[in-house]
Amino acid sequence: MDQLERVAEWIRRVGPQKIAVLTGAGVSAESGIPTFRGPGGLWETHRPEELATPEAFERDPELVWRWYEWRRALIAKCAPNAAHLAIAELERSLPEGAVITITQNVDGLHRRAGSRNIIELHGSVVRVRCAREGKATDHPEPFDQVPPLCECGALLRPDVVWFGEALPPGAIERAGEAVSEADLVIVAGTSGVVYPAAGLVHLARRGTSVEVNPDKTPLTEACAFSIRATAAEAVPGIVAEIARTVDSRQ
Ligand code: OAD
C-alpha cells in the first residue's frame, strides 16, 4: 500500500474536522515559481544577505527592489496550481474556521486560489509598506521607478519578513495554536530549515501530520506520514478523501 493510500485510510477512520495546512515554496514550484533551496533554487544563484536583509535594503535599496520587481513580475504571470486550488476548495467545503493555511510563501497564490483563512508568516510581495511609518498597502502592479517612495517621502519596502527580522505580530502564536488544535496537519513543500516556521510541525498532535514533499527533509521524522510526491500530485488526493469523509458524515 502506498503512503497516499495509507493516509486516505487513516482519514476515513479518523474523519479529521480541524485541519492546518503548512506550506512552503515547493507548493508554488508547479506554478513556475522557483524554490529557495535545492537545484535551481533562488539561493543557489543569489546571496540572501545581499537581497533579503534589512542591512541589504539600507545599503542598496535599488538592488533589493530590482530583485523584488523581478520576482513580483514573475509571480504575477503565474497561476495557482492544483495544490493551491485543492486547499482553497477544502476551506470552502468545511465549516468556517475549520481549515487554516499557514504559509511561508510570499507569492499570494493561496489567496488568488480562493483561500481566505491564511496566515502569511513571511508577509507578501503583493503588499508594500512605508519603511518609516510601517503602513502597508496592496500593490501588485510594477512600479514606474525603483526604489519606490511613500507619499510621506520615505522609501517603500516589500511587506515581507527578511532574515533577522521578527515575524508579523501574533502570527506564529496564532499558527501554533491552530496546529496544536488540528486533527490533521498537512506539511507541504517546505525544506523545514527556517525557524520559527519549521518548529510549528513539532506542535502537531501525535499521529496527525502528513508531509508532502518529493524529498526527505528534517521534518520527515517528526511527521506521522510522508508522501514522496509533488504538491500538485498529492494534495488534491488528500483533499478529495477528506471531502468524501465529510459527505459521508452528512
Ligand atoms: P525551500 O526552497 O527551502 O524548500 C522547498 C521544498 O519544497 C524542498 O524541500 C523541496 O524538496 C520541496 N519541493 C520542491 N518541489 C516541490 C513540489 N513540486 N511539491 C512539493 N514540494 C516540493 O522553501 P521553504 O521551505 O518555503 O524565507 O523556505 C523557507 C523560507 O526560506 C522561505 O519562506 C524564505 C526562504 O529563505 C524568507 O525569505 C524569510
mmCIF file of C-alpha atoms and ligand atoms in Angstrom:
data_model
loop_
_atom_site.group_PDB
_atom_site.id
_atom_site.type_symbol
_atom_site.label_atom_id
_atom_site.label_comp_id
_atom_site.label_asym_id
_atom_site.label_seq_id
_atom_site.Cartn_x
_atom_site.Cartn_y
_atom_site.Cartn_z
ATOM 1 C CA MET A 1 0.000 0.000 0.000
ATOM 2 C CA ASP A 2 1.486 3.359 -0.899
ATOM 3 C CA GLN A 3 1.664 6.270 1.513
ATOM 4 C CA LEU A 4 -1.187 8.198 -0.085
ATOM 5 C CA GLU A 5 -3.440 5.176 0.332
ATOM 6 C CA ARG A 6 -2.303 4.825 3.954
ATOM 7 C CA VAL A 7 -3.170 8.459 4.590
ATOM 8 C CA ALA A 8 -6.527 8.015 2.841
ATOM 9 C CA GLU A 9 -7.336 5.042 5.032
ATOM 10 C CA TRP A 10 -6.383 6.981 8.161
ATOM 11 C CA ILE A 11 -8.554 9.921 7.038
ATOM 12 C CA ARG A 12 -11.531 7.587 6.516
ATOM 13 C CA ARG A 13 -11.020 6.179 10.010
ATOM 14 C CA VAL A 14 -10.408 9.462 11.872
ATOM 15 C CA GLY A 15 -12.563 11.867 9.842
ATOM 16 C CA PRO A 16 -10.488 14.998 10.556
ATOM 17 C CA GLN A 17 -12.534 18.108 11.281
ATOM 18 C CA LYS A 18 -9.901 20.713 12.036
ATOM 19 C CA ILE A 19 -7.141 20.999 9.507
ATOM 20 C CA ALA A 20 -3.973 23.080 9.369
ATOM 21 C CA VAL A 21 -2.063 23.260 6.103
ATOM 22 C CA LEU A 22 1.555 24.399 6.382
ATOM 23 C CA THR A 23 3.083 25.341 3.070
ATOM 24 C CA GLY A 24 6.456 26.344 1.690
ATOM 25 C CA ALA A 25 7.948 27.268 -1.660
ATOM 26 C CA GLY A 26 7.542 23.721 -3.041
ATOM 27 C CA VAL A 27 3.773 24.235 -3.216
ATOM 28 C CA SER A 28 4.302 27.014 -5.764
ATOM 29 C CA ALA A 29 7.027 25.199 -7.732
ATOM 30 C CA GLU A 30 4.495 23.701 -10.129
ATOM 31 C CA SER A 31 3.138 27.190 -10.771
ATOM 32 C CA GLY A 32 6.576 28.078 -12.146
ATOM 33 C CA ILE A 33 7.921 29.952 -9.114
ATOM 34 C CA PRO A 34 11.435 28.855 -8.151
ATOM 35 C CA THR A 35 12.023 27.495 -4.640
ATOM 36 C CA PHE A 36 14.875 28.836 -2.484
ATOM 37 C CA ARG A 37 16.963 25.725 -1.835
ATOM 38 C CA GLY A 38 17.909 22.761 -3.980
ATOM 39 C CA PRO A 39 18.625 22.590 -7.728
ATOM 40 C CA GLY A 40 17.510 25.774 -9.494
ATOM 41 C CA GLY A 41 16.665 27.376 -6.134
ATOM 42 C CA LEU A 42 16.998 31.142 -5.750
ATOM 43 C CA TRP A 43 19.622 30.816 -3.028
ATOM 44 C CA GLU A 44 21.835 28.837 -5.403
ATOM 45 C CA THR A 45 22.480 31.889 -7.566
ATOM 46 C CA HIS A 46 21.625 34.750 -5.205
ATOM 47 C CA ARG A 47 23.027 35.613 -1.803
ATOM 48 C CA PRO A 48 20.230 36.119 0.734
ATOM 49 C CA GLU A 49 22.330 38.566 2.756
ATOM 50 C CA GLU A 50 22.593 40.851 -0.319
ATOM 51 C CA LEU A 51 18.874 40.789 -1.105
ATOM 52 C CA ALA A 52 16.754 39.740 1.835
ATOM 53 C CA THR A 53 18.016 41.501 4.937
ATOM 54 C CA PRO A 54 17.309 44.958 6.394
ATOM 55 C CA GLU A 55 21.025 45.728 6.058
ATOM 56 C CA ALA A 56 20.952 44.951 2.319
ATOM 57 C CA PHE A 57 17.958 47.275 1.889
ATOM 58 C CA GLU A 58 19.691 50.048 3.781
ATOM 59 C CA ARG A 59 22.862 49.585 1.736
ATOM 60 C CA ASP A 60 21.299 49.306 -1.706
ATOM 61 C CA PRO A 61 17.511 49.695 -1.863
ATOM 62 C CA GLU A 62 17.603 49.859 -5.656
ATOM 63 C CA LEU A 63 19.295 46.452 -5.977
ATOM 64 C CA VAL A 64 16.873 44.879 -3.485
ATOM 65 C CA TRP A 65 13.891 46.435 -5.261
ATOM 66 C CA ARG A 66 15.090 45.301 -8.689
ATOM 67 C CA TRP A 67 15.159 41.730 -7.383
ATOM 68 C CA TYR A 68 11.700 42.068 -5.865
ATOM 69 C CA GLU A 69 10.295 43.652 -9.030
ATOM 70 C CA TRP A 70 11.667 40.681 -10.988
ATOM 71 C CA ARG A 71 10.016 38.260 -8.580
ATOM 72 C CA ARG A 72 6.753 40.227 -8.427
ATOM 73 C CA ALA A 73 6.540 40.254 -12.238
ATOM 74 C CA LEU A 74 7.238 36.522 -12.378
ATOM 75 C CA ILE A 75 4.604 35.805 -9.723
ATOM 76 C CA ALA A 76 2.028 37.996 -11.485
ATOM 77 C CA LYS A 77 2.411 35.819 -14.591
ATOM 78 C CA CYS A 78 1.979 32.554 -12.642
ATOM 79 C CA ALA A 79 -1.313 30.963 -11.677
ATOM 80 C CA PRO A 80 -2.283 28.865 -8.656
ATOM 81 C CA ASN A 81 -1.780 25.147 -9.315
ATOM 82 C CA ALA A 82 -3.829 22.089 -8.376
ATOM 83 C CA ALA A 83 -2.437 22.094 -4.824
ATOM 84 C CA HIS A 84 -3.423 25.730 -4.093
ATOM 85 C CA LEU A 85 -6.833 25.142 -5.650
ATOM 86 C CA ALA A 86 -7.446 21.953 -3.644
ATOM 87 C CA ILE A 87 -6.519 23.681 -0.373
ATOM 88 C CA ALA A 88 -8.926 26.530 -1.174
ATOM 89 C CA GLU A 89 -11.640 24.016 -2.065
ATOM 90 C CA LEU A 90 -11.047 22.247 1.257
ATOM 91 C CA GLU A 91 -11.579 25.521 3.114
ATOM 92 C CA ARG A 92 -14.844 26.136 1.235
ATOM 93 C CA SER A 93 -16.167 22.632 1.838
ATOM 94 C CA LEU A 94 -15.697 22.638 5.634
ATOM 95 C CA PRO A 95 -17.317 24.919 8.223
ATOM 96 C CA GLU A 96 -15.798 28.372 8.569
ATOM 97 C CA GLY A 97 -12.564 28.307 10.565
ATOM 98 C CA ALA A 98 -12.105 24.533 10.234
ATOM 99 C CA VAL A 99 -9.260 24.911 7.728
ATOM 100 C CA ILE A 100 -6.341 27.273 8.134
ATOM 101 C CA THR A 101 -3.491 27.742 5.687
ATOM 102 C CA ILE A 102 -0.218 28.790 7.264
ATOM 103 C CA THR A 103 2.273 29.689 4.603
ATOM 104 C CA GLN A 104 5.879 30.785 4.397
ATOM 105 C CA ASN A 105 5.240 31.835 0.818
ATOM 106 C CA VAL A 106 5.130 35.492 -0.106
ATOM 107 C CA ASP A 107 3.593 34.953 -3.552
ATOM 108 C CA GLY A 108 -0.063 35.415 -2.616
ATOM 109 C CA LEU A 109 -1.106 32.325 -4.619
ATOM 110 C CA HIS A 110 -3.176 30.792 -1.805
ATOM 111 C CA ARG A 111 -5.276 33.936 -1.740
ATOM 112 C CA ARG A 112 -5.554 34.014 -5.535
ATOM 113 C CA ALA A 113 -6.697 30.377 -5.407
ATOM 114 C CA GLY A 114 -9.523 31.364 -3.057
ATOM 115 C CA SER A 115 -8.199 30.539 0.434
ATOM 116 C CA ARG A 116 -9.237 33.177 2.957
ATOM 117 C CA ASN A 117 -8.211 31.873 6.378
ATOM 118 C CA ILE A 118 -4.497 32.369 5.832
ATOM 119 C CA ILE A 119 -1.531 33.267 7.979
ATOM 120 C CA GLU A 120 1.299 34.626 5.854
ATOM 121 C CA LEU A 121 4.212 34.048 8.195
ATOM 122 C CA HIS A 122 6.725 35.802 5.935
ATOM 123 C CA GLY A 123 4.427 38.500 4.570
ATOM 124 C CA SER A 124 3.579 39.064 0.928
ATOM 125 C CA VAL A 125 5.287 40.630 -2.079
ATOM 126 C CA VAL A 126 1.882 41.756 -3.279
ATOM 127 C CA ARG A 127 1.901 44.316 -0.454
ATOM 128 C CA VAL A 128 4.330 47.142 0.206
ATOM 129 C CA ARG A 129 4.832 49.212 3.304
ATOM 130 C CA CYS A 130 6.345 52.504 4.299
ATOM 131 C CA ALA A 131 9.837 51.854 5.633
ATOM 132 C CA ARG A 132 9.391 54.715 8.092
ATOM 133 C CA GLU A 133 5.791 54.541 9.289
ATOM 134 C CA GLY A 134 5.018 50.885 8.603
ATOM 135 C CA LYS A 135 1.662 51.428 6.864
ATOM 136 C CA ALA A 136 1.033 48.524 4.450
ATOM 137 C CA THR A 137 -0.990 48.632 1.214
ATOM 138 C CA ASP A 138 -1.746 46.186 -1.589
ATOM 139 C CA HIS A 139 0.359 46.963 -4.635
ATOM 140 C CA PRO A 140 0.650 44.063 -7.061
ATOM 141 C CA GLU A 141 1.458 46.292 -10.056
ATOM 142 C CA PRO A 142 5.045 47.068 -11.072
ATOM 143 C CA PHE A 143 6.473 50.413 -10.009
ATOM 144 C CA ASP A 144 7.488 53.025 -12.594
ATOM 145 C CA GLN A 145 10.755 53.554 -10.788
ATOM 146 C CA VAL A 146 12.741 51.813 -8.108
ATOM 147 C CA PRO A 147 13.140 52.231 -5.257
ATOM 148 C CA PRO A 148 9.534 53.436 -4.921
ATOM 149 C CA LEU A 149 8.678 56.146 -2.431
ATOM 150 C CA CYS A 150 5.810 56.526 0.012
ATOM 151 C CA GLU A 151 3.624 59.653 -0.093
ATOM 152 C CA CYS A 152 5.472 60.761 3.040
ATOM 153 C CA GLY A 153 8.755 60.748 1.108
ATOM 154 C CA ALA A 154 10.280 57.708 2.851
ATOM 155 C CA LEU A 155 11.200 54.537 0.981
ATOM 156 C CA LEU A 156 8.590 51.872 0.416
ATOM 157 C CA ARG A 157 9.672 48.284 1.007
ATOM 158 C CA PRO A 158 8.113 44.917 0.199
ATOM 159 C CA ASP A 159 5.863 43.831 3.092
ATOM 160 C CA VAL A 160 7.893 40.687 3.691
ATOM 161 C CA VAL A 161 9.973 39.301 6.519
ATOM 162 C CA TRP A 162 13.695 39.457 5.844
ATOM 163 C CA PHE A 163 16.377 37.426 7.569
ATOM 164 C CA GLY A 164 16.969 38.764 11.047
ATOM 165 C CA GLU A 165 13.504 40.352 11.273
ATOM 166 C CA ALA A 166 10.606 39.387 13.503
ATOM 167 C CA LEU A 167 7.519 37.736 12.068
ATOM 168 C CA PRO A 168 4.294 39.795 11.904
ATOM 169 C CA PRO A 169 2.990 40.351 15.449
ATOM 170 C CA GLY A 170 0.980 37.400 16.754
ATOM 171 C CA ALA A 171 1.404 35.332 13.561
ATOM 172 C CA ILE A 172 3.470 32.490 14.980
ATOM 173 C CA GLU A 173 1.341 32.338 18.132
ATOM 174 C CA ARG A 174 -1.897 32.044 16.108
ATOM 175 C CA ALA A 175 -0.263 29.491 13.827
ATOM 176 C CA GLY A 176 0.980 27.436 16.782
ATOM 177 C CA GLU A 177 -2.450 27.396 18.331
ATOM 178 C CA ALA A 178 -4.049 26.266 15.054
ATOM 179 C CA VAL A 179 -1.509 23.479 14.558
ATOM 180 C CA SER A 180 -1.838 22.168 18.094
ATOM 181 C CA GLU A 181 -5.653 22.142 17.836
ATOM 182 C CA ALA A 182 -5.736 20.443 14.422
ATOM 183 C CA ASP A 183 -6.545 16.780 13.944
ATOM 184 C CA LEU A 184 -4.797 16.808 10.563
ATOM 185 C CA VAL A 185 -1.728 18.851 9.704
ATOM 186 C CA ILE A 186 -0.600 18.819 6.080
ATOM 187 C CA VAL A 187 3.031 19.936 5.687
ATOM 188 C CA ALA A 188 3.648 20.580 2.013
ATOM 189 C CA GLY A 189 6.648 21.815 0.050
ATOM 190 C CA THR A 190 8.906 23.096 2.780
ATOM 191 C CA SER A 191 12.528 22.204 3.426
ATOM 192 C CA GLY A 192 11.851 22.648 7.140
ATOM 193 C CA VAL A 193 15.058 24.518 7.872
ATOM 194 C CA VAL A 194 13.791 28.047 8.514
ATOM 195 C CA TYR A 195 12.580 28.747 12.036
ATOM 196 C CA PRO A 196 10.275 29.559 13.682
ATOM 197 C CA ALA A 197 8.037 28.269 10.835
ATOM 198 C CA ALA A 198 9.626 24.797 10.834
ATOM 199 C CA GLY A 199 9.078 24.488 14.582
ATOM 200 C CA LEU A 200 5.301 24.536 14.077
ATOM 201 C CA VAL A 201 5.396 20.922 12.899
ATOM 202 C CA HIS A 202 6.569 19.856 16.342
ATOM 203 C CA LEU A 203 3.381 21.287 17.863
ATOM 204 C CA ALA A 204 1.173 18.915 15.894
ATOM 205 C CA ARG A 205 -0.670 16.305 17.933
ATOM 206 C CA ARG A 206 0.843 12.861 17.807
ATOM 207 C CA GLY A 207 -0.035 10.959 14.644
ATOM 208 C CA THR A 208 -1.716 13.857 12.842
ATOM 209 C CA SER A 209 0.915 15.215 10.440
ATOM 210 C CA VAL A 210 1.334 14.336 6.782
ATOM 211 C CA GLU A 211 4.359 15.567 4.862
ATOM 212 C CA VAL A 212 4.085 16.068 1.103
ATOM 213 C CA ASN A 213 7.496 16.522 -0.469
ATOM 214 C CA PRO A 214 9.391 14.708 -3.230
ATOM 215 C CA ASP A 215 12.437 14.724 -0.915
ATOM 216 C CA LYS A 216 13.170 13.766 2.651
ATOM 217 C CA THR A 217 13.507 16.768 4.977
ATOM 218 C CA PRO A 218 14.493 17.386 8.602
ATOM 219 C CA LEU A 219 10.744 17.312 9.356
ATOM 220 C CA THR A 220 10.161 13.867 7.886
ATOM 221 C CA GLU A 221 10.927 12.053 11.141
ATOM 222 C CA ALA A 222 8.519 14.271 13.052
ATOM 223 C CA CYS A 223 5.645 13.577 10.639
ATOM 224 C CA ALA A 224 3.347 10.591 11.041
ATOM 225 C CA PHE A 225 3.097 10.079 7.262
ATOM 226 C CA SER A 226 5.360 11.094 4.401
ATOM 227 C CA ILE A 227 4.144 11.179 0.838
ATOM 228 C CA ARG A 228 7.031 11.372 -1.623
ATOM 229 C CA ALA A 229 5.262 13.260 -4.376
ATOM 230 C CA THR A 230 4.811 16.805 -5.548
ATOM 231 C CA ALA A 231 2.168 19.031 -4.015
ATOM 232 C CA ALA A 232 0.033 19.120 -7.184
ATOM 233 C CA GLU A 233 0.180 15.330 -7.373
ATOM 234 C CA ALA A 234 -0.681 14.525 -3.765
ATOM 235 C CA VAL A 235 -2.635 17.368 -2.161
ATOM 236 C CA PRO A 236 -5.767 17.060 -4.388
ATOM 237 C CA GLY A 237 -5.994 13.356 -3.491
ATOM 238 C CA ILE A 238 -5.791 14.060 0.246
ATOM 239 C CA VAL A 239 -8.413 16.794 -0.071
ATOM 240 C CA ALA A 240 -10.728 14.537 -2.092
ATOM 241 C CA GLU A 241 -10.515 11.911 0.628
ATOM 242 C CA ILE A 242 -11.415 14.461 3.323
ATOM 243 C CA ALA A 243 -14.345 15.674 1.194
ATOM 244 C CA ARG A 244 -15.605 12.093 0.916
ATOM 245 C CA THR A 245 -15.495 11.586 4.702
ATOM 246 C CA VAL A 246 -17.291 14.912 5.215
ATOM 247 C CA ASP A 247 -20.009 13.891 2.707
ATOM 248 C CA SER A 248 -20.460 10.500 4.337
ATOM 249 C CA ARG A 249 -20.986 12.174 7.734
ATOM 250 C CA GLN A 250 -23.797 14.374 6.410
HETATM 251 P P1 OAD B 1 12.783 25.825 0.268
HETATM 252 O O1 OAD B 1 13.220 26.305 -1.077
HETATM 253 O O2 OAD B 1 13.772 25.856 1.366
HETATM 254 O O3 OAD B 1 12.283 24.318 0.171
HETATM 255 C C1 OAD B 1 11.379 23.922 -0.828
HETATM 256 C C2 OAD B 1 10.968 22.497 -0.529
HETATM 257 O O4 OAD B 1 9.978 22.133 -1.465
HETATM 258 C C3 OAD B 1 12.078 21.458 -0.639
HETATM 259 O O5 OAD B 1 12.037 20.587 0.487
HETATM 260 C C4 OAD B 1 11.742 20.689 -1.913
HETATM 261 O O6 OAD B 1 12.084 19.297 -1.826
HETATM 262 C C5 OAD B 1 10.240 20.828 -1.953
HETATM 263 N N1 OAD B 1 9.647 20.778 -3.299
HETATM 264 C C6 OAD B 1 10.183 21.119 -4.487
HETATM 265 N N2 OAD B 1 9.288 20.977 -5.465
HETATM 266 C C7 OAD B 1 8.141 20.558 -4.890
HETATM 267 C C8 OAD B 1 6.831 20.253 -5.363
HETATM 268 N N3 OAD B 1 6.527 20.385 -6.645
HETATM 269 N N4 OAD B 1 5.910 19.846 -4.457
HETATM 270 C C9 OAD B 1 6.205 19.731 -3.162
HETATM 271 N N5 OAD B 1 7.413 20.021 -2.645
HETATM 272 C C10 OAD B 1 8.377 20.422 -3.497
HETATM 273 O O7 OAD B 1 11.452 26.625 0.625
HETATM 274 P P2 OAD B 1 10.811 26.924 2.060
HETATM 275 O O8 OAD B 1 10.865 25.744 2.939
HETATM 276 O O9 OAD B 1 9.495 27.552 1.808
HETATM 277 O O10 OAD B 1 12.182 32.839 3.762
HETATM 278 O O11 OAD B 1 11.809 28.018 2.591
HETATM 279 C C11 OAD B 1 11.541 28.627 3.798
HETATM 280 C C12 OAD B 1 11.963 30.066 3.767
HETATM 281 O O12 OAD B 1 13.334 30.165 3.357
HETATM 282 C C13 OAD B 1 11.235 30.934 2.767
HETATM 283 O O13 OAD B 1 9.988 31.395 3.232
HETATM 284 C C14 OAD B 1 12.190 32.059 2.566
HETATM 285 C C15 OAD B 1 13.451 31.261 2.407
HETATM 286 O O14 OAD B 1 14.638 31.922 2.653
HETATM 287 C C16 OAD B 1 12.413 34.153 3.748
HETATM 288 O O15 OAD B 1 12.633 34.753 2.715
HETATM 289 C C17 OAD B 1 12.346 34.778 5.104
#
